[in-house]
Coordinates of C-alpha atoms in Angstrom, one line a residue:
M1 CA 10.9 11.3 96.3
C2 CA 13.2 8.3 95.3
G3 CA 16.2 7.6 93.3
I4 CA 16.7 5.0 90.4
I5 CA 19.8 3.5 89.0
G6 CA 20.4 0.9 86.3
I7 CA 23.7 -0.3 84.6
V8 CA 24.4 -2.5 81.8
G9 CA 28.1 -3.1 82.2
R10 CA 31.1 -5.5 81.0
A11 CA 32.0 -6.5 84.6
P12 CA 30.5 -6.9 87.7
V13 CA 28.0 -4.1 88.7
N14 CA 27.1 -4.5 92.2
Q15 CA 29.7 -2.2 93.7
A16 CA 28.8 0.6 91.0
L17 CA 25.1 0.1 91.8
Y18 CA 25.9 0.6 95.6
D19 CA 28.0 3.6 94.9
G20 CA 25.5 5.2 92.8
L21 CA 22.9 4.6 95.3
T22 CA 25.0 6.4 97.7
V23 CA 25.2 9.4 95.7
L24 CA 21.4 9.4 95.3
Q25 CA 21.0 8.9 99.1
H26 CA 19.3 12.4 99.3
R27 CA 16.4 11.3 97.3
G28 CA 15.5 8.7 99.6
Q29 CA 16.4 7.2 103.0
D30 CA 13.7 5.0 104.1
A31 CA 14.9 1.9 102.0
A32 CA 17.1 0.5 99.4
G33 CA 17.4 -2.3 97.2
I34 CA 19.6 -3.8 94.3
V35 CA 18.7 -6.5 91.8
T36 CA 21.3 -8.0 89.6
F37 CA 21.1 -10.5 86.8
D38 CA 23.6 -13.3 86.0
Q39 CA 23.1 -16.7 83.8
G40 CA 19.3 -16.6 83.8
K41 CA 18.7 -15.8 87.4
L42 CA 17.9 -12.7 89.7
Y43 CA 19.7 -11.7 92.6
L44 CA 17.7 -9.3 95.0
R45 CA 18.7 -7.9 98.3
K46 CA 16.5 -4.8 99.6
G47 CA 15.2 -3.8 103.0
N48 CA 14.8 -0.5 105.1
G49 CA 17.3 2.0 105.9
L50 CA 20.0 3.8 104.5
V51 CA 22.3 2.1 101.6
R52 CA 25.0 1.7 103.8
D53 CA 22.8 -0.3 106.5
V54 CA 21.0 -2.5 104.0
F55 CA 23.8 -3.8 102.2
H56 CA 26.8 -5.8 104.1
S57 CA 29.7 -7.7 102.6
R58 CA 27.8 -10.9 102.5
H59 CA 24.9 -9.3 100.4
M60 CA 27.3 -7.8 98.1
Q61 CA 28.9 -10.9 97.3
E62 CA 25.7 -12.6 96.6
L63 CA 24.6 -9.9 94.0
V64 CA 26.6 -11.2 91.0
G65 CA 26.1 -10.2 87.3
H66 CA 27.2 -7.5 84.8
V67 CA 23.7 -5.9 84.9
G68 CA 21.2 -4.6 87.6
I69 CA 19.1 -1.9 89.1
G70 CA 18.9 -0.3 92.1
H71 CA 16.5 2.0 94.2
V72 CA 16.4 4.2 97.2
R73 CA 13.1 4.9 98.5
Y74 CA 11.3 7.7 100.4
P75 CA 7.6 6.7 100.4
T76 CA 4.5 8.3 99.3
A77 CA 2.4 5.5 99.5
G78 CA 2.4 2.5 101.6
S79 CA 4.1 1.5 104.7
S80 CA 7.5 1.3 106.1
S81 CA 7.3 -2.6 105.9
S82 CA 10.4 -4.0 104.0
A83 CA 7.9 -5.6 101.6
E84 CA 7.4 -2.0 100.3
A85 CA 11.1 -1.6 99.5
Q86 CA 11.9 -1.6 95.9
P87 CA 12.8 -3.0 93.0
F88 CA 9.6 -5.1 92.9
Y89 CA 9.5 -8.3 91.2
V90 CA 6.8 -10.2 88.9
N91 CA 7.5 -13.4 87.1
S92 CA 5.5 -13.0 83.8
P93 CA 6.5 -12.3 81.1
F94 CA 10.1 -13.3 81.4
G95 CA 10.4 -11.8 84.6
I96 CA 10.7 -8.1 85.3
T97 CA 12.0 -6.2 88.2
L98 CA 11.3 -2.4 88.6
G99 CA 12.0 0.6 90.6
H100 CA 10.0 3.8 90.4
N101 CA 10.1 7.6 91.4
G102 CA 7.0 9.6 91.6
N103 CA 3.4 9.2 92.2
L104 CA 0.3 7.6 90.3
I105 CA -2.9 9.4 91.2
N106 CA -5.1 6.8 89.5
T107 CA -3.7 3.8 91.4
E108 CA -7.2 2.6 92.7
A109 CA -8.5 2.4 89.3
L110 CA -5.5 0.6 88.1
K111 CA -5.9 -2.0 90.8
R112 CA -9.4 -2.9 90.1
E113 CA -8.6 -3.0 86.3
L114 CA -5.4 -5.1 86.9
F115 CA -7.7 -7.6 89.1
R116 CA -10.8 -7.7 87.0
E117 CA -9.5 -7.8 83.5
D118 CA -5.9 -9.2 83.8
R119 CA -6.2 -11.3 87.0
R120 CA -3.2 -9.8 88.5
H121 CA -2.9 -9.6 92.4
I122 CA -1.4 -6.5 94.1
N123 CA 0.1 -7.3 97.3
T124 CA 1.3 -4.0 98.8
E125 CA 0.1 -0.5 99.1
S126 CA 2.5 0.9 96.7
D127 CA 1.7 2.3 93.3
S128 CA 5.2 1.1 92.3
E129 CA 3.9 -2.4 92.4
V130 CA 0.9 -1.4 90.3
L131 CA 3.2 0.3 87.5
L132 CA 5.0 -2.8 87.1
N133 CA 2.0 -5.1 86.9
V134 CA 0.7 -2.8 84.3
F135 CA 3.9 -2.6 82.3
A136 CA 4.3 -6.4 82.7
Q137 CA 0.8 -7.2 81.3
E138 CA 1.2 -4.7 78.6
L139 CA 4.6 -6.5 77.8
L140 CA 2.5 -9.8 77.9
H141 CA -0.1 -8.5 75.2
Q142 CA 2.9 -7.9 72.8
E143 CA 2.9 -11.9 72.8
P144 CA 6.7 -11.7 71.8
T145 CA 8.5 -15.0 71.2
D146 CA 11.7 -13.1 71.0
L147 CA 11.7 -9.8 72.7
A148 CA 12.7 -6.9 70.5
P149 CA 12.9 -3.4 71.4
E150 CA 9.4 -2.6 69.6
H151 CA 7.9 -5.0 72.1
V152 CA 9.4 -2.8 75.0
F153 CA 8.5 0.5 73.6
N154 CA 4.8 -0.6 72.6
A155 CA 4.4 -1.8 76.2
V156 CA 5.7 1.7 77.5
N157 CA 3.3 3.5 75.0
A158 CA 0.4 1.5 76.7
V159 CA 1.7 2.5 80.1
H160 CA 1.6 5.9 79.3
R161 CA -2.1 5.5 78.1
R162 CA -3.2 4.0 81.3
C163 CA -1.1 5.4 84.0
K164 CA -1.7 9.1 85.1
G165 CA 0.8 11.0 87.2
A166 CA 4.4 11.1 87.6
Y167 CA 6.9 8.4 87.0
A168 CA 10.3 7.8 86.1
V169 CA 11.0 4.1 85.8
V170 CA 14.0 1.7 85.5
A171 CA 13.2 -1.7 84.9
M172 CA 15.1 -5.2 84.2
I173 CA 13.5 -7.7 81.8
N174 CA 15.3 -11.2 82.8
G175 CA 17.6 -12.3 80.0
H176 CA 17.1 -9.3 77.7
G177 CA 17.8 -5.9 79.1
I178 CA 17.1 -2.7 80.9
V179 CA 14.3 -0.1 80.0
A180 CA 14.0 3.3 81.5
F181 CA 11.0 5.7 80.8
R182 CA 9.6 8.9 81.8
D183 CA 6.0 10.2 82.1
P184 CA 4.6 12.3 79.3
F185 CA 5.1 15.2 81.1
G186 CA 8.8 14.5 82.4
I187 CA 7.8 15.5 85.8
R188 CA 10.3 13.5 87.4
P189 CA 14.0 13.2 86.1
V190 CA 15.9 10.6 84.4
V191 CA 19.1 10.7 82.7
Y192 CA 21.5 8.3 80.7
G193 CA 25.2 8.1 80.1
M194 CA 27.9 5.7 78.8
R195 CA 31.5 5.2 79.6
E196 CA 34.2 3.3 77.4
T197 CA 36.0 0.1 79.1
P198 CA 38.8 -2.1 77.9
E199 CA 36.0 -4.8 77.6
G200 CA 33.4 -2.4 75.7
I201 CA 30.9 0.4 76.2
E202 CA 28.7 0.4 79.3
Y203 CA 25.3 2.2 79.8
M204 CA 23.8 3.8 82.8
V205 CA 20.5 5.2 83.5
A206 CA 19.9 7.2 86.9
S207 CA 17.7 9.9 88.6
E208 CA 20.5 12.6 88.5
S209 CA 23.4 13.1 86.6
V210 CA 25.7 13.4 89.6
A211 CA 25.3 9.6 90.0
L212 CA 26.7 9.2 86.3
V213 CA 29.7 11.5 87.0
A214 CA 30.6 9.7 90.4
L215 CA 31.0 6.4 88.3
G216 CA 33.1 7.8 85.6
F217 CA 30.2 7.7 83.1
K218 CA 29.6 10.7 80.5
L219 CA 26.2 12.2 80.5
I220 CA 24.6 11.9 77.2
R221 CA 21.4 13.5 77.8
D222 CA 18.0 13.4 79.9
L223 CA 15.1 11.4 78.6
A224 CA 12.6 13.5 77.1
P225 CA 8.9 13.4 78.2
G226 CA 7.4 10.1 77.5
E227 CA 10.6 8.7 75.9
A228 CA 12.1 5.5 76.6
V229 CA 15.6 4.0 76.4
Y230 CA 16.1 0.3 75.9
I231 CA 19.5 -1.4 76.4
D232 CA 19.8 -5.0 75.5
F233 CA 22.2 -7.2 77.4
E234 CA 24.6 -7.3 74.3
G235 CA 25.1 -3.5 75.0
N236 CA 23.0 -2.0 71.9
L237 CA 21.0 1.1 73.0
H238 CA 17.7 2.2 71.6
T239 CA 15.4 5.1 72.1
R240 CA 11.9 6.1 71.1
Q241 CA 9.4 8.6 72.0
C242 CA 6.7 6.7 73.4
A243 CA 3.8 9.1 74.4
E244 CA 1.4 10.4 71.9
H245 CA 1.4 14.1 73.2
P246 CA 4.2 14.7 75.5
V247 CA 4.7 18.1 77.0
Y248 CA 7.9 19.2 78.7
A249 CA 6.7 20.1 82.6
P250 CA 9.4 19.0 84.9
C251 CA 8.8 19.7 88.7
I252 CA 10.4 22.9 89.4
F253 CA 10.8 21.7 93.3
E254 CA 13.7 19.4 92.2
H255 CA 15.6 22.7 91.7
V256 CA 14.5 24.1 94.6
Y257 CA 15.2 21.6 97.0
F258 CA 15.4 18.0 96.2
A259 CA 18.3 17.7 93.5
R260 CA 21.9 17.8 94.4
P261 CA 23.4 21.1 93.6
D262 CA 26.1 19.5 91.3
S263 CA 23.5 17.8 89.1
I264 CA 22.2 18.9 86.0
L265 CA 18.6 18.5 85.1
D266 CA 16.8 18.9 81.7
D267 CA 20.0 20.8 81.0
V268 CA 20.1 23.1 83.7
F269 CA 22.9 23.2 86.2
V270 CA 20.8 23.1 89.7
H271 CA 23.6 25.0 91.4
R272 CA 23.1 27.9 89.1
A273 CA 19.4 27.8 89.1
R274 CA 19.7 28.2 92.8
M275 CA 22.3 31.1 92.4
R276 CA 19.9 32.9 90.3
M277 CA 16.9 32.4 92.8
G278 CA 19.3 34.2 95.4
V279 CA 19.8 37.2 92.9
Y280 CA 16.1 37.5 92.1
L281 CA 15.1 37.2 95.8
G282 CA 17.6 39.9 96.5
Q283 CA 16.3 42.2 93.8
K284 CA 12.9 42.0 95.3
L285 CA 13.9 42.7 98.5
Q286 CA 15.7 45.9 97.3
R287 CA 12.4 46.9 95.4
E288 CA 10.3 46.5 98.2
W289 CA 12.7 47.5 101.2
P290 CA 15.4 49.9 99.7
D291 CA 16.3 51.2 103.1
H292 CA 16.7 47.8 104.9
D293 CA 18.4 47.5 108.2
I294 CA 19.7 44.0 107.9
D295 CA 23.3 43.4 109.1
V296 CA 23.7 39.9 108.4
V297 CA 22.3 37.2 106.0
I298 CA 22.2 33.6 107.7
P299 CA 21.3 30.5 105.5
I300 CA 19.2 27.6 107.3
P301 CA 21.4 24.7 106.6
E302 CA 21.8 23.3 103.7
T303 CA 20.0 23.7 100.6
S304 CA 19.5 27.3 101.2
R305 CA 23.1 28.4 101.3
T306 CA 23.5 28.9 97.5
S307 CA 20.5 31.1 97.3
A308 CA 21.5 33.0 100.4
L309 CA 25.0 33.8 99.5
E310 CA 23.9 35.3 96.3
L311 CA 21.3 37.3 98.1
A312 CA 23.8 38.6 100.6
M313 CA 25.9 39.8 97.6
Q314 CA 22.8 41.4 96.0
L315 CA 22.1 43.4 99.2
G316 CA 26.1 44.1 99.8
V317 CA 25.2 42.6 103.3
K318 CA 27.7 40.3 105.4
Y319 CA 27.0 36.6 105.0
R320 CA 27.5 34.2 107.8
E321 CA 27.0 30.8 109.0
G322 CA 24.9 31.0 112.1
F323 CA 23.6 27.4 112.7
I324 CA 25.5 24.2 113.2
K325 CA 23.7 21.2 112.1
N326 CA 23.9 18.0 113.9
R327 CA 24.4 15.2 111.6
Y328 CA 24.5 12.3 113.8
I329 CA 21.2 12.6 115.5
A330 CA 18.9 9.7 115.0
R331 CA 16.4 10.5 111.9
T332 CA 13.4 12.1 113.2
F333 CA 12.1 13.9 110.3
I334 CA 8.1 14.7 109.6
M335 CA 7.4 13.7 113.2
P336 CA 3.7 13.5 114.4
G337 CA 2.7 16.0 116.6
Q338 CA 4.0 19.5 117.3
T339 CA 6.0 18.9 120.6
Q340 CA 8.2 16.3 119.0
R341 CA 8.6 18.6 115.9
K342 CA 9.9 21.2 118.2
K343 CA 12.3 19.1 120.0
S344 CA 13.6 17.7 116.8
V345 CA 14.7 21.4 115.8
R346 CA 16.3 22.0 118.9
Q347 CA 18.5 18.7 118.7
K348 CA 19.4 19.1 114.8
L349 CA 20.2 22.9 114.9
N350 CA 22.5 25.0 117.2
P351 CA 22.9 28.6 116.9
I352 CA 26.3 30.4 117.1
E353 CA 25.5 33.2 119.5
M354 CA 28.2 35.7 118.2
E355 CA 26.7 35.9 114.8
F356 CA 23.2 36.6 116.1
N357 CA 23.9 38.8 119.2
G358 CA 22.9 42.5 118.9
K359 CA 22.1 42.1 115.1
N360 CA 19.4 42.4 112.7
V361 CA 19.3 39.0 111.0
L362 CA 17.9 37.6 107.8
L363 CA 17.3 34.0 107.7
V364 CA 17.1 32.4 104.5
D365 CA 15.4 28.9 103.8
D366 CA 14.7 27.0 100.4
S367 CA 11.0 26.9 101.3
I368 CA 8.6 27.1 104.0
V369 CA 5.9 24.2 104.3
R370 CA 4.4 23.6 107.5
G371 CA 6.0 26.6 109.4
T372 CA 6.6 24.7 112.8
T373 CA 10.5 24.4 112.4
S374 CA 10.4 28.2 110.8
R375 CA 9.0 29.4 114.0
E376 CA 11.2 27.4 116.3
I377 CA 14.3 28.7 114.1
V378 CA 13.2 32.4 114.3
M379 CA 12.9 31.8 118.2
M380 CA 16.3 30.2 118.5
A381 CA 17.6 33.3 116.8
R382 CA 16.1 35.7 119.1
E383 CA 17.2 33.7 122.2
A384 CA 20.6 34.0 120.5
G385 CA 20.4 37.7 120.9
A386 CA 19.1 38.9 117.4
R387 CA 17.6 42.3 117.7
K388 CA 15.2 41.7 114.8
V389 CA 14.7 38.5 112.7
Y390 CA 13.5 38.6 109.1
F391 CA 12.8 35.6 106.9
A392 CA 13.3 34.9 103.2
S393 CA 12.1 32.1 101.4
A394 CA 13.8 31.0 98.0
S395 CA 10.5 29.5 96.8
P396 CA 6.9 31.2 96.6
P397 CA 4.3 30.2 99.4
V398 CA 3.6 26.3 99.4
R399 CA -0.2 26.2 99.3
Y400 CA -1.2 23.2 97.8
P401 CA -0.3 19.5 98.4
N402 CA 1.8 17.6 96.1
I403 CA 0.6 14.6 94.2
Y404 CA 3.6 13.8 91.9
G405 CA 6.1 12.1 94.7
I406 CA 6.8 14.8 97.4
D407 CA 5.0 13.6 100.7
M408 CA 4.0 17.3 101.6
P409 CA 1.6 17.8 104.4
A410 CA -2.3 18.1 103.9
A411 CA -3.2 21.4 102.6
H412 CA -4.7 22.5 105.9
E413 CA -1.2 21.9 107.4
L414 CA 0.5 24.0 105.0
I415 CA 1.1 27.4 106.7
A416 CA 0.7 29.4 103.4
H417 CA -2.6 27.9 102.8
G418 CA -5.4 30.5 103.3
R419 CA -3.0 33.0 104.7
T420 CA -1.5 36.3 103.6
V421 CA 2.4 36.8 103.8
D422 CA 2.0 39.1 106.8
E423 CA -0.3 36.5 108.5
I424 CA 2.6 33.9 107.9
A425 CA 5.2 36.2 109.1
Q426 CA 3.1 36.6 112.3
A427 CA 2.6 32.9 112.7
I428 CA 6.4 32.4 112.6
C429 CA 7.2 35.1 114.8
A430 CA 9.3 36.9 112.0
D431 CA 9.5 40.7 112.1
R432 CA 9.3 40.5 108.2
L433 CA 8.9 37.7 105.4
F434 CA 10.0 37.7 101.9
Y435 CA 8.8 35.1 99.3
Q436 CA 10.3 34.5 95.9
D437 CA 7.7 35.2 93.2
L438 CA 6.9 32.4 91.1
D439 CA 7.7 34.2 87.7
D440 CA 11.0 34.8 89.3
L441 CA 11.6 31.1 90.2
I442 CA 10.4 30.0 86.8
R443 CA 12.9 32.5 85.4
A444 CA 15.7 31.4 87.4
V445 CA 15.4 27.8 86.3
R446 CA 14.4 28.5 82.8
K447 CA 17.4 30.6 82.1
G448 CA 19.4 27.4 82.1
N449 CA 17.4 26.1 79.4
P450 CA 15.1 28.2 77.3
K451 CA 13.3 25.2 75.8
L452 CA 11.6 24.7 79.1
E453 CA 8.3 26.5 78.3
Q454 CA 6.4 24.9 81.2
F455 CA 6.9 23.7 84.8
D456 CA 4.9 21.7 87.6
T457 CA 4.3 24.5 89.9
A458 CA 1.3 22.8 91.3
V459 CA 2.6 23.3 95.2
F460 CA 2.5 27.0 94.6
D461 CA -0.3 27.8 92.2
G462 CA -2.6 24.8 92.5
H463 CA -2.3 23.9 88.8
Y464 CA -1.8 20.1 88.2
V465 CA -0.3 19.9 84.9
T466 CA -2.0 16.2 84.6
G467 CA -5.2 17.2 85.8
V468 CA -6.7 15.7 89.1
D469 CA -10.0 14.6 90.2
P470 CA -11.1 16.7 93.1
A471 CA -12.0 13.5 95.0
Y472 CA -8.5 12.4 94.9
L473 CA -7.3 15.6 96.5
A474 CA -10.1 15.2 99.2
A475 CA -9.0 11.5 99.8
L476 CA -5.3 12.9 100.0
E477 CA -6.3 15.6 102.5
I478 CA -7.6 12.6 104.8
S479 CA -5.0 10.3 104.2
R480 CA -2.2 13.2 105.0
A481 CA -3.8 14.7 107.9
D482 CA -1.6 15.1 110.7
G483 CA -3.5 12.6 113.0
Q484 CA -2.9 9.9 110.4
R485 CA 0.8 10.2 110.3
A486 CA 1.2 8.7 113.7
P487 CA 0.8 5.1 112.9
R488 CA 2.6 5.1 109.5
A489 CA 6.3 5.3 110.1
S490 CA 6.8 5.7 106.6
R491 CA 6.0 9.1 106.6
Q492 CA 8.9 9.9 108.9
A493 CA 11.4 9.6 106.3
H494 CA 13.5 11.7 103.9
L495 CA 12.6 15.5 103.9
D496 CA 15.6 17.4 105.6
L497 CA 14.9 19.5 108.7
H498 CA 14.5 22.8 107.1
N499 CA 12.3 21.3 104.3
T500 CA 9.6 20.3 107.0
A501 CA 9.2 24.0 108.0

């Protein structure tokens, strides 16, 4: 998962881009980058690490200009080399920089096409560089002498025809403007907004609405699936639907975990969607276990708090914070090998024994992925004195790999893959286990926007909205196998501790 941002302003945008990226930091902690435009030149700074580590005062002073884009990366392809940090740049036509959130599933075919037909060289393993070159080549095919919005939109239309997968993109065309667009299924989010200043109207695009609000921009709306917005450097805004057959199918896992709770995605308040997840999960538990003996509901920090509180209220059971999270330990997420993962859990979470001692505890998490972390947390609860430990997941069992930008493990590493709920409960050492029903998860999100008729729920049901070649899944299984992760430090980024469970 990554975060993108772009601003066409009336004053220097370096600080605003920096601030916006810090708000989107939850979407990517592996690398960050900003590029600005001023008087015919591009000024770029990018590198590995958090936003605060990549940009120092001397870098900010060099990022001059009233227009720019930014990116925070969590890699789904490529390495942790700073060469993979975004935005990427290509000099023809005009000079284009681009940041991308998502994942293409026909990257290798596109690479061959770009080299054989377009004579374009791809220098990294990043699908984002591929996407940039496809867009650049299609813009070149327009043969524009004076770039107009129709040239940009025609190029985006061609990108939709050639690229398969998930992509929310922001790109800056040197001397002309910023374009943002969304894949024809709208899998990854992108919004845009505006603010009035004494110097005139400024526009901003970003992955989530919270970035706009934090900078004083008013949210206009989400980009529709397949739609593009183009803002020229004079501040004129243009939009167009560029896909021939768009389908609204956003990733539902954004609402489960990735998006900030104070964001609005596709007209759905994320916080309220998570509240409804807790309500529906509580109702399910009441139906299946009306005579439960739960004494206390405890969330696993932090994303599950909203759902856990509503679940507790639904059951009429006490809600307590039972774990303290160490925020200052070095990043050790998605670690290779079970021993290191177990050690990571113990370093990052510490139980408050008085909340567990002698009680029957229901632990609530947003999801269970690998299961290693869940098992360790259950054992921590038992060691803290819990009589019985039950477990509830605000989302359904994760049984299939994600191919649209979430770097989940290979299918055989997913604890729910090929197991029943009772078998999963036994594997994580829980006395009982409850999962959200998929229909209830969809209902929880759709209630915020009834126009959302379809979602990408592939990690739960194996249905990939774009379609997928089985050979791609087989190759993905090999590349994501646990044994392949150790030499690829890029895999050790972003997913918060509880979501590597």
